[in-house]
């Protein structure tokens, strides 16, 4: 479970998030809101990339401000732009990087990399140069690079923004098949119909929280009024 207790975040004296009290337990949680509403800041709170100015965020009882490294082993993060995550020139090397940091036995790393690619039906990419991959392939490799480390939860910050329809469907199928819990920040409302819960942020506050259909309908009303 991830809990946020009386959480606020300030940047240069300006509150970008305020008074959050949440418990995140569902398998699939969507996060929506207008640009600048605080979605990405919220996402980064969940694994300690952003620390609260006030209040506390805990993951399985661990405070992100005190146990950041342990928290990030439990909560993986997929950035909107995969270029921010892919660091090695060959796919197998890039996927092996995180496993080395986990201290996995050297002989086990290639096996885990191959299994991860097979699970997402992308084993044909194992020896490809990462800079030659398509945008969709890069986003999938960024996701696999997080999933291969076997976190309990994966946070995805607008992962479909750079994808065409085919690759968007491929990524969402991968998300559907994953064992891990997922929190996804997105502007693509159609992706959230099968999610368990949707959070809507507006002007730095949690504006709505509930079942996808109801929350999305109220969010669309807000958009029409803005």
PDB file of C-alpha atoms in Angstrom:
ATOM      1  CA  UNK A   1       0.000   0.000   0.000  1.00  0.00           C
ATOM      2  CA  UNK A   2       1.053   3.587  -0.717  1.00  0.00           C
ATOM      3  CA  UNK A   3      -0.240   6.196   1.697  1.00  0.00           C
ATOM      4  CA  UNK A   4      -0.099   9.976   1.462  1.00  0.00           C
ATOM      5  CA  UNK A   5      -0.833  11.797   4.706  1.00  0.00           C
ATOM      6  CA  UNK A   6      -1.405  15.569   4.684  1.00  0.00           C
ATOM      7  CA  UNK A   7       0.931  15.915   1.703  1.00  0.00           C
ATOM      8  CA  UNK A   8       1.681  19.262   0.081  1.00  0.00           C
ATOM      9  CA  UNK A   9       4.439  20.231  -2.354  1.00  0.00           C
ATOM     10  CA  UNK A  10       5.821  23.728  -2.889  1.00  0.00           C
ATOM     11  CA  UNK A  11       8.121  24.982  -5.626  1.00  0.00           C
ATOM     12  CA  UNK A  12       9.709  28.390  -4.992  1.00  0.00           C
ATOM     13  CA  UNK A  13       7.001  29.227  -2.489  1.00  0.00           C
ATOM     14  CA  UNK A  14       4.159  28.177  -4.784  1.00  0.00           C
ATOM     15  CA  UNK A  15       1.969  25.237  -3.788  1.00  0.00           C
ATOM     16  CA  UNK A  16       1.648  22.795  -6.684  1.00  0.00           C
ATOM     17  CA  UNK A  17      -0.068  20.096  -4.626  1.00  0.00           C
ATOM     18  CA  UNK A  18      -1.915  20.503  -1.358  1.00  0.00           C
ATOM     19  CA  UNK A  19      -3.623  18.520   1.349  1.00  0.00           C
ATOM     20  CA  UNK A  20      -3.449  15.036  -0.146  1.00  0.00           C
ATOM     21  CA  UNK A  21      -4.718  12.180   1.986  1.00  0.00           C
ATOM     22  CA  UNK A  22      -4.849   8.956  -0.010  1.00  0.00           C
ATOM     23  CA  UNK A  23      -4.362   5.210   0.261  1.00  0.00           C
ATOM     24  CA  UNK A  24      -3.530   3.493  -3.035  1.00  0.00           C
ATOM     25  CA  UNK A  25      -4.378  -0.211  -2.994  1.00  0.00           C
ATOM     26  CA  UNK A  26      -6.040  -0.985  -6.334  1.00  0.00           C
ATOM     27  CA  UNK A  27      -4.359  -2.934  -9.142  1.00  0.00           C
ATOM     28  CA  UNK A  28      -4.872  -0.306 -11.859  1.00  0.00           C
ATOM     29  CA  UNK A  29      -5.171   3.397 -11.032  1.00  0.00           C
ATOM     30  CA  UNK A  30      -5.431   6.179 -13.603  1.00  0.00           C
ATOM     31  CA  UNK A  31      -4.505   9.805 -12.965  1.00  0.00           C
ATOM     32  CA  UNK A  32      -5.986  12.613 -15.068  1.00  0.00           C
ATOM     33  CA  UNK A  33      -6.145  16.405 -15.058  1.00  0.00           C
ATOM     34  CA  UNK A  34      -5.338  19.502 -17.057  1.00  0.00           C
ATOM     35  CA  UNK A  35      -1.736  20.500 -17.754  1.00  0.00           C
ATOM     36  CA  UNK A  36      -0.260  22.031 -14.616  1.00  0.00           C
ATOM     37  CA  UNK A  37      -2.795  20.380 -12.319  1.00  0.00           C
ATOM     38  CA  UNK A  38      -0.110  18.505 -10.354  1.00  0.00           C
ATOM     39  CA  UNK A  39      -0.310  15.048 -11.963  1.00  0.00           C
ATOM     40  CA  UNK A  40       3.385  14.576 -12.679  1.00  0.00           C
ATOM     41  CA  UNK A  41       4.388  15.928  -9.277  1.00  0.00           C
ATOM     42  CA  UNK A  42       1.986  13.429  -7.718  1.00  0.00           C
ATOM     43  CA  UNK A  43       3.501  10.610  -9.772  1.00  0.00           C
ATOM     44  CA  UNK A  44       7.017  11.445  -8.611  1.00  0.00           C
ATOM     45  CA  UNK A  45       5.917  11.456  -4.988  1.00  0.00           C
ATOM     46  CA  UNK A  46       5.069   7.760  -5.203  1.00  0.00           C
ATOM     47  CA  UNK A  47       8.647   6.528  -5.443  1.00  0.00           C
ATOM     48  CA  UNK A  48      10.551   9.377  -3.853  1.00  0.00           C
ATOM     49  CA  UNK A  49      11.671  11.203  -7.000  1.00  0.00           C
ATOM     50  CA  UNK A  50       9.821  14.130  -5.436  1.00  0.00           C
ATOM     51  CA  UNK A  51       9.662  14.568  -1.670  1.00  0.00           C
ATOM     52  CA  UNK A  52       6.738  16.300   0.022  1.00  0.00           C
ATOM     53  CA  UNK A  53       7.267  19.764   1.466  1.00  0.00           C
ATOM     54  CA  UNK A  54       4.718  18.879   4.122  1.00  0.00           C
ATOM     55  CA  UNK A  55       3.305  15.533   5.242  1.00  0.00           C
ATOM     56  CA  UNK A  56       4.590  12.052   4.455  1.00  0.00           C
ATOM     57  CA  UNK A  57       4.444   9.442   1.699  1.00  0.00           C
ATOM     58  CA  UNK A  58       4.927   5.822   2.746  1.00  0.00           C
ATOM     59  CA  UNK A  59       5.316   2.691   0.629  1.00  0.00           C
ATOM     60  CA  UNK A  60       4.728  -0.532   2.521  1.00  0.00           C
ATOM     61  CA  UNK A  61       5.411   1.428   5.694  1.00  0.00           C
ATOM     62  CA  UNK A  62       8.664   2.949   4.371  1.00  0.00           C
ATOM     63  CA  UNK A  63       8.900   6.739   4.341  1.00  0.00           C
ATOM     64  CA  UNK A  64      10.082   7.998   0.936  1.00  0.00           C
ATOM     65  CA  UNK A  65      12.073  10.763   2.646  1.00  0.00           C
ATOM     66  CA  UNK A  66      14.024   8.297   4.789  1.00  0.00           C
ATOM     67  CA  UNK A  67      14.178   5.104   2.713  1.00  0.00           C
ATOM     68  CA  UNK A  68      14.262   6.344  -0.867  1.00  0.00           C
ATOM     69  CA  UNK A  69      16.502   3.603  -2.221  1.00  0.00           C
ATOM     70  CA  UNK A  70      14.376   0.828  -0.737  1.00  0.00           C
ATOM     71  CA  UNK A  71      11.192   2.530  -1.936  1.00  0.00           C
ATOM     72  CA  UNK A  72      12.481   2.689  -5.516  1.00  0.00           C
ATOM     73  CA  UNK A  73      13.027  -1.052  -5.463  1.00  0.00           C
ATOM     74  CA  UNK A  74       9.332  -1.421  -4.737  1.00  0.00           C
ATOM     75  CA  UNK A  75       8.041   1.300  -7.062  1.00  0.00           C
ATOM     76  CA  UNK A  76       9.394   1.566 -10.609  1.00  0.00           C
ATOM     77  CA  UNK A  77       8.954   4.661 -12.783  1.00  0.00           C
ATOM     78  CA  UNK A  78       8.457   4.850 -16.560  1.00  0.00           C
ATOM     79  CA  UNK A  79       9.033   8.349 -17.932  1.00  0.00           C
ATOM     80  CA  UNK A  80       7.038   9.976 -20.694  1.00  0.00           C
ATOM     81  CA  UNK A  81      10.109  10.125 -22.932  1.00  0.00           C
ATOM     82  CA  UNK A  82      12.007   6.799 -23.078  1.00  0.00           C
ATOM     83  CA  UNK A  83      15.172   8.673 -24.040  1.00  0.00           C
ATOM     84  CA  UNK A  84      15.348   9.676 -20.367  1.00  0.00           C
ATOM     85  CA  UNK A  85      15.674   6.019 -19.361  1.00  0.00           C
ATOM     86  CA  UNK A  86      17.550   4.159 -22.076  1.00  0.00           C
ATOM     87  CA  UNK A  87      21.262   4.615 -21.424  1.00  0.00           C
ATOM     88  CA  UNK A  88      23.083   1.714 -23.137  1.00  0.00           C
ATOM     89  CA  UNK A  89      23.586   1.270 -26.901  1.00  0.00           C
ATOM     90  CA  UNK A  90      22.345  -2.346 -27.122  1.00  0.00           C
ATOM     91  CA  UNK A  91      18.973  -3.538 -25.838  1.00  0.00           C
ATOM     92  CA  UNK A  92      20.367  -6.492 -23.864  1.00  0.00           C
ATOM     93  CA  UNK A  93      22.911  -4.217 -22.165  1.00  0.00           C
ATOM     94  CA  UNK A  94      20.291  -1.649 -21.252  1.00  0.00           C
ATOM     95  CA  UNK A  95      17.966  -4.231 -19.701  1.00  0.00           C
ATOM     96  CA  UNK A  96      20.865  -5.823 -17.830  1.00  0.00           C
ATOM     97  CA  UNK A  97      21.849  -2.507 -16.237  1.00  0.00           C
ATOM     98  CA  UNK A  98      19.106  -2.443 -13.606  1.00  0.00           C
ATOM     99  CA  UNK A  99      19.604  -6.103 -12.732  1.00  0.00           C
ATOM    100  CA  UNK A 100      23.291  -5.492 -12.083  1.00  0.00           C
ATOM    101  CA  UNK A 101      22.357  -2.704  -9.701  1.00  0.00           C
ATOM    102  CA  UNK A 102      20.098  -5.134  -7.854  1.00  0.00           C
ATOM    103  CA  UNK A 103      23.106  -7.378  -7.250  1.00  0.00           C
ATOM    104  CA  UNK A 104      21.770 -10.308  -9.281  1.00  0.00           C
ATOM    105  CA  UNK A 105      24.266 -13.100  -9.966  1.00  0.00           C
ATOM    106  CA  UNK A 106      26.112 -12.454 -13.223  1.00  0.00           C
ATOM    107  CA  UNK A 107      25.015 -15.759 -14.749  1.00  0.00           C
ATOM    108  CA  UNK A 108      21.347 -15.046 -13.999  1.00  0.00           C
ATOM    109  CA  UNK A 109      21.191 -11.653 -15.684  1.00  0.00           C
ATOM    110  CA  UNK A 110      21.088 -12.804 -19.347  1.00  0.00           C
ATOM    111  CA  UNK A 111      18.403 -15.348 -18.462  1.00  0.00           C
ATOM    112  CA  UNK A 112      16.220 -12.694 -16.825  1.00  0.00           C
ATOM    113  CA  UNK A 113      16.692 -10.309 -19.754  1.00  0.00           C
ATOM    114  CA  UNK A 114      15.666 -12.961 -22.279  1.00  0.00           C
ATOM    115  CA  UNK A 115      12.649 -13.988 -20.216  1.00  0.00           C
ATOM    116  CA  UNK A 116      11.489 -10.385 -19.903  1.00  0.00           C
ATOM    117  CA  UNK A 117      11.675  -9.809 -23.653  1.00  0.00           C
ATOM    118  CA  UNK A 118       9.889 -13.092 -24.342  1.00  0.00           C
ATOM    119  CA  UNK A 119       7.097 -12.165 -21.931  1.00  0.00           C
ATOM    120  CA  UNK A 120       6.431  -9.036 -23.983  1.00  0.00           C
ATOM    121  CA  UNK A 121       7.028 -10.871 -27.279  1.00  0.00           C
ATOM    122  CA  UNK A 122       9.969  -8.640 -28.162  1.00  0.00           C
ATOM    123  CA  UNK A 123      12.842 -11.112 -28.014  1.00  0.00           C
ATOM    124  CA  UNK A 124      13.793 -10.172 -31.591  1.00  0.00           C
ATOM    125  CA  UNK A 125      15.017  -6.800 -30.274  1.00  0.00           C
ATOM    126  CA  UNK A 126      17.624  -8.205 -27.893  1.00  0.00           C
ATOM    127  CA  UNK A 127      20.667  -7.323 -30.023  1.00  0.00           C
ATOM    128  CA  UNK A 128      19.267  -4.177 -31.643  1.00  0.00           C
ATOM    129  CA  UNK A 129      20.911  -0.802 -31.179  1.00  0.00           C
ATOM    130  CA  UNK A 130      18.691   1.283 -28.950  1.00  0.00           C
ATOM    131  CA  UNK A 131      19.053   4.454 -31.035  1.00  0.00           C
ATOM    132  CA  UNK A 132      17.710   2.583 -34.069  1.00  0.00           C
ATOM    133  CA  UNK A 133      14.478   1.504 -32.366  1.00  0.00           C
ATOM    134  CA  UNK A 134      11.162   3.091 -33.286  1.00  0.00           C
ATOM    135  CA  UNK A 135       9.419   5.323 -30.748  1.00  0.00           C
ATOM    136  CA  UNK A 136       7.064   2.502 -29.801  1.00  0.00           C
ATOM    137  CA  UNK A 137       9.911   0.024 -29.413  1.00  0.00           C
ATOM    138  CA  UNK A 138      11.828   2.452 -27.218  1.00  0.00           C
ATOM    139  CA  UNK A 139       8.817   2.956 -24.962  1.00  0.00           C
ATOM    140  CA  UNK A 140       8.391  -0.810 -24.630  1.00  0.00           C
ATOM    141  CA  UNK A 141      12.078  -1.270 -23.783  1.00  0.00           C
ATOM    142  CA  UNK A 142      11.797   1.483 -21.159  1.00  0.00           C
ATOM    143  CA  UNK A 143       8.808  -0.354 -19.648  1.00  0.00           C
ATOM    144  CA  UNK A 144      10.575  -3.725 -19.749  1.00  0.00           C
ATOM    145  CA  UNK A 145      13.663  -2.129 -18.180  1.00  0.00           C
ATOM    146  CA  UNK A 146      11.521  -1.280 -15.159  1.00  0.00           C
ATOM    147  CA  UNK A 147       9.437  -4.473 -15.132  1.00  0.00           C
ATOM    148  CA  UNK A 148      12.493  -6.766 -15.293  1.00  0.00           C
ATOM    149  CA  UNK A 149      13.522  -5.464 -11.863  1.00  0.00           C
ATOM    150  CA  UNK A 150      10.240  -6.849 -10.511  1.00  0.00           C
ATOM    151  CA  UNK A 151       8.916  -3.887  -8.519  1.00  0.00           C
ATOM    152  CA  UNK A 152       5.570  -4.292  -6.789  1.00  0.00           C
ATOM    153  CA  UNK A 153       4.146  -1.217  -8.509  1.00  0.00           C
ATOM    154  CA  UNK A 154       4.988   0.667 -11.715  1.00  0.00           C
ATOM    155  CA  UNK A 155       4.217   4.362 -12.172  1.00  0.00           C
ATOM    156  CA  UNK A 156       3.868   5.486 -15.792  1.00  0.00           C
ATOM    157  CA  UNK A 157       3.923   9.190 -16.645  1.00  0.00           C
ATOM    158  CA  UNK A 158       1.990   9.681 -19.904  1.00  0.00           C
ATOM    159  CA  UNK A 159       3.643   6.674 -21.600  1.00  0.00           C
ATOM    160  CA  UNK A 160       1.545   6.794 -24.793  1.00  0.00           C
ATOM    161  CA  UNK A 161       2.114  10.452 -25.725  1.00  0.00           C
ATOM    162  CA  UNK A 162       4.711   9.662 -28.408  1.00  0.00           C
ATOM    163  CA  UNK A 163       3.037   6.517 -29.733  1.00  0.00           C
ATOM    164  CA  UNK A 164       0.923   5.815 -32.801  1.00  0.00           C
ATOM    165  CA  UNK A 165      -2.269   3.762 -32.479  1.00  0.00           C
ATOM    166  CA  UNK A 166      -0.611   0.385 -33.077  1.00  0.00           C
ATOM    167  CA  UNK A 167       2.111   0.927 -30.503  1.00  0.00           C
ATOM    168  CA  UNK A 168      -0.375   2.427 -28.057  1.00  0.00           C
ATOM    169  CA  UNK A 169      -2.403  -0.784 -28.265  1.00  0.00           C
ATOM    170  CA  UNK A 170       0.745  -2.862 -27.838  1.00  0.00           C
ATOM    171  CA  UNK A 171       1.780  -0.966 -24.728  1.00  0.00           C
ATOM    172  CA  UNK A 172      -1.690  -1.145 -23.190  1.00  0.00           C
ATOM    173  CA  UNK A 173      -1.852  -4.888 -23.812  1.00  0.00           C
ATOM    174  CA  UNK A 174       1.489  -5.193 -22.055  1.00  0.00           C
ATOM    175  CA  UNK A 175       0.126  -3.189 -19.123  1.00  0.00           C
ATOM    176  CA  UNK A 176      -2.966  -5.396 -19.011  1.00  0.00           C
ATOM    177  CA  UNK A 177      -0.817  -8.545 -18.893  1.00  0.00           C
ATOM    178  CA  UNK A 178       1.554  -7.323 -16.182  1.00  0.00           C
ATOM    179  CA  UNK A 179       1.419  -8.839 -12.716  1.00  0.00           C
ATOM    180  CA  UNK A 180       2.479  -5.588 -11.053  1.00  0.00           C
ATOM    181  CA  UNK A 181       0.098  -2.892  -9.947  1.00  0.00           C
ATOM    182  CA  UNK A 182       0.136   0.193 -12.192  1.00  0.00           C
ATOM    183  CA  UNK A 183      -0.492   3.897 -11.659  1.00  0.00           C
ATOM    184  CA  UNK A 184      -0.785   5.638 -15.041  1.00  0.00           C
ATOM    185  CA  UNK A 185      -0.860   9.381 -15.636  1.00  0.00           C
ATOM    186  CA  UNK A 186      -2.510  10.064 -18.996  1.00  0.00           C
ATOM    187  CA  UNK A 187      -4.508  12.476 -21.118  1.00  0.00           C
ATOM    188  CA  UNK A 188      -5.837   9.548 -23.160  1.00  0.00           C
ATOM    189  CA  UNK A 189      -9.094   8.904 -21.330  1.00  0.00           C
ATOM    190  CA  UNK A 190     -10.055   5.888 -23.447  1.00  0.00           C
ATOM    191  CA  UNK A 191      -7.197   3.926 -21.898  1.00  0.00           C
ATOM    192  CA  UNK A 192      -8.762   4.012 -18.450  1.00  0.00           C
ATOM    193  CA  UNK A 193     -12.145   2.359 -18.985  1.00  0.00           C
ATOM    194  CA  UNK A 194     -10.986  -0.976 -17.547  1.00  0.00           C
ATOM    195  CA  UNK A 195      -9.021   0.551 -14.648  1.00  0.00           C
ATOM    196  CA  UNK A 196     -10.137   0.039 -11.061  1.00  0.00           C
ATOM    197  CA  UNK A 197      -9.922   3.667  -9.974  1.00  0.00           C
ATOM    198  CA  UNK A 198      -9.247   7.111 -11.418  1.00  0.00           C
ATOM    199  CA  UNK A 199      -7.903  10.174  -9.590  1.00  0.00           C
ATOM    200  CA  UNK A 200      -8.523  13.610 -11.078  1.00  0.00           C
ATOM    201  CA  UNK A 201      -6.356  16.601 -10.135  1.00  0.00           C
ATOM    202  CA  UNK A 202      -7.313  20.221 -10.675  1.00  0.00           C
ATOM    203  CA  UNK A 203      -5.297  23.278  -9.662  1.00  0.00           C
ATOM    204  CA  UNK A 204      -3.110  21.300  -7.287  1.00  0.00           C
ATOM    205  CA  UNK A 205      -5.921  19.540  -5.449  1.00  0.00           C
ATOM    206  CA  UNK A 206      -7.521  16.129  -5.708  1.00  0.00           C
ATOM    207  CA  UNK A 207     -10.723  17.114  -7.473  1.00  0.00           C
ATOM    208  CA  UNK A 208     -12.311  13.666  -7.842  1.00  0.00           C
ATOM    209  CA  UNK A 209     -11.639  10.036  -6.979  1.00  0.00           C
ATOM    210  CA  UNK A 210     -13.644   6.983  -7.943  1.00  0.00           C
ATOM    211  CA  UNK A 211     -14.769   4.697 -10.760  1.00  0.00           C
ATOM    212  CA  UNK A 212     -13.448   5.625 -14.236  1.00  0.00           C
ATOM    213  CA  UNK A 213     -16.747   6.429 -15.951  1.00  0.00           C
ATOM    214  CA  UNK A 214     -17.983   8.826 -13.261  1.00  0.00           C
ATOM    215  CA  UNK A 215     -14.648  10.606 -12.689  1.00  0.00           C
ATOM    216  CA  UNK A 216     -13.968  11.023 -16.410  1.00  0.00           C
ATOM    217  CA  UNK A 217     -17.460  12.463 -16.980  1.00  0.00           C
ATOM    218  CA  UNK A 218     -16.956  15.078 -14.255  1.00  0.00           C
ATOM    219  CA  UNK A 219     -13.473  15.885 -15.577  1.00  0.00           C
ATOM    220  CA  UNK A 220     -14.862  16.487 -19.065  1.00  0.00           C
ATOM    221  CA  UNK A 221     -17.337  18.950 -17.579  1.00  0.00           C
ATOM    222  CA  UNK A 222     -14.447  20.828 -15.984  1.00  0.00           C
ATOM    223  CA  UNK A 223     -12.632  20.897 -19.336  1.00  0.00           C
ATOM    224  CA  UNK A 224     -15.694  22.389 -21.040  1.00  0.00           C
ATOM    225  CA  UNK A 225     -15.906  25.110 -18.418  1.00  0.00           C
ATOM    226  CA  UNK A 226     -12.220  26.085 -18.619  1.00  0.00           C
TER     227      UNK A 226
END
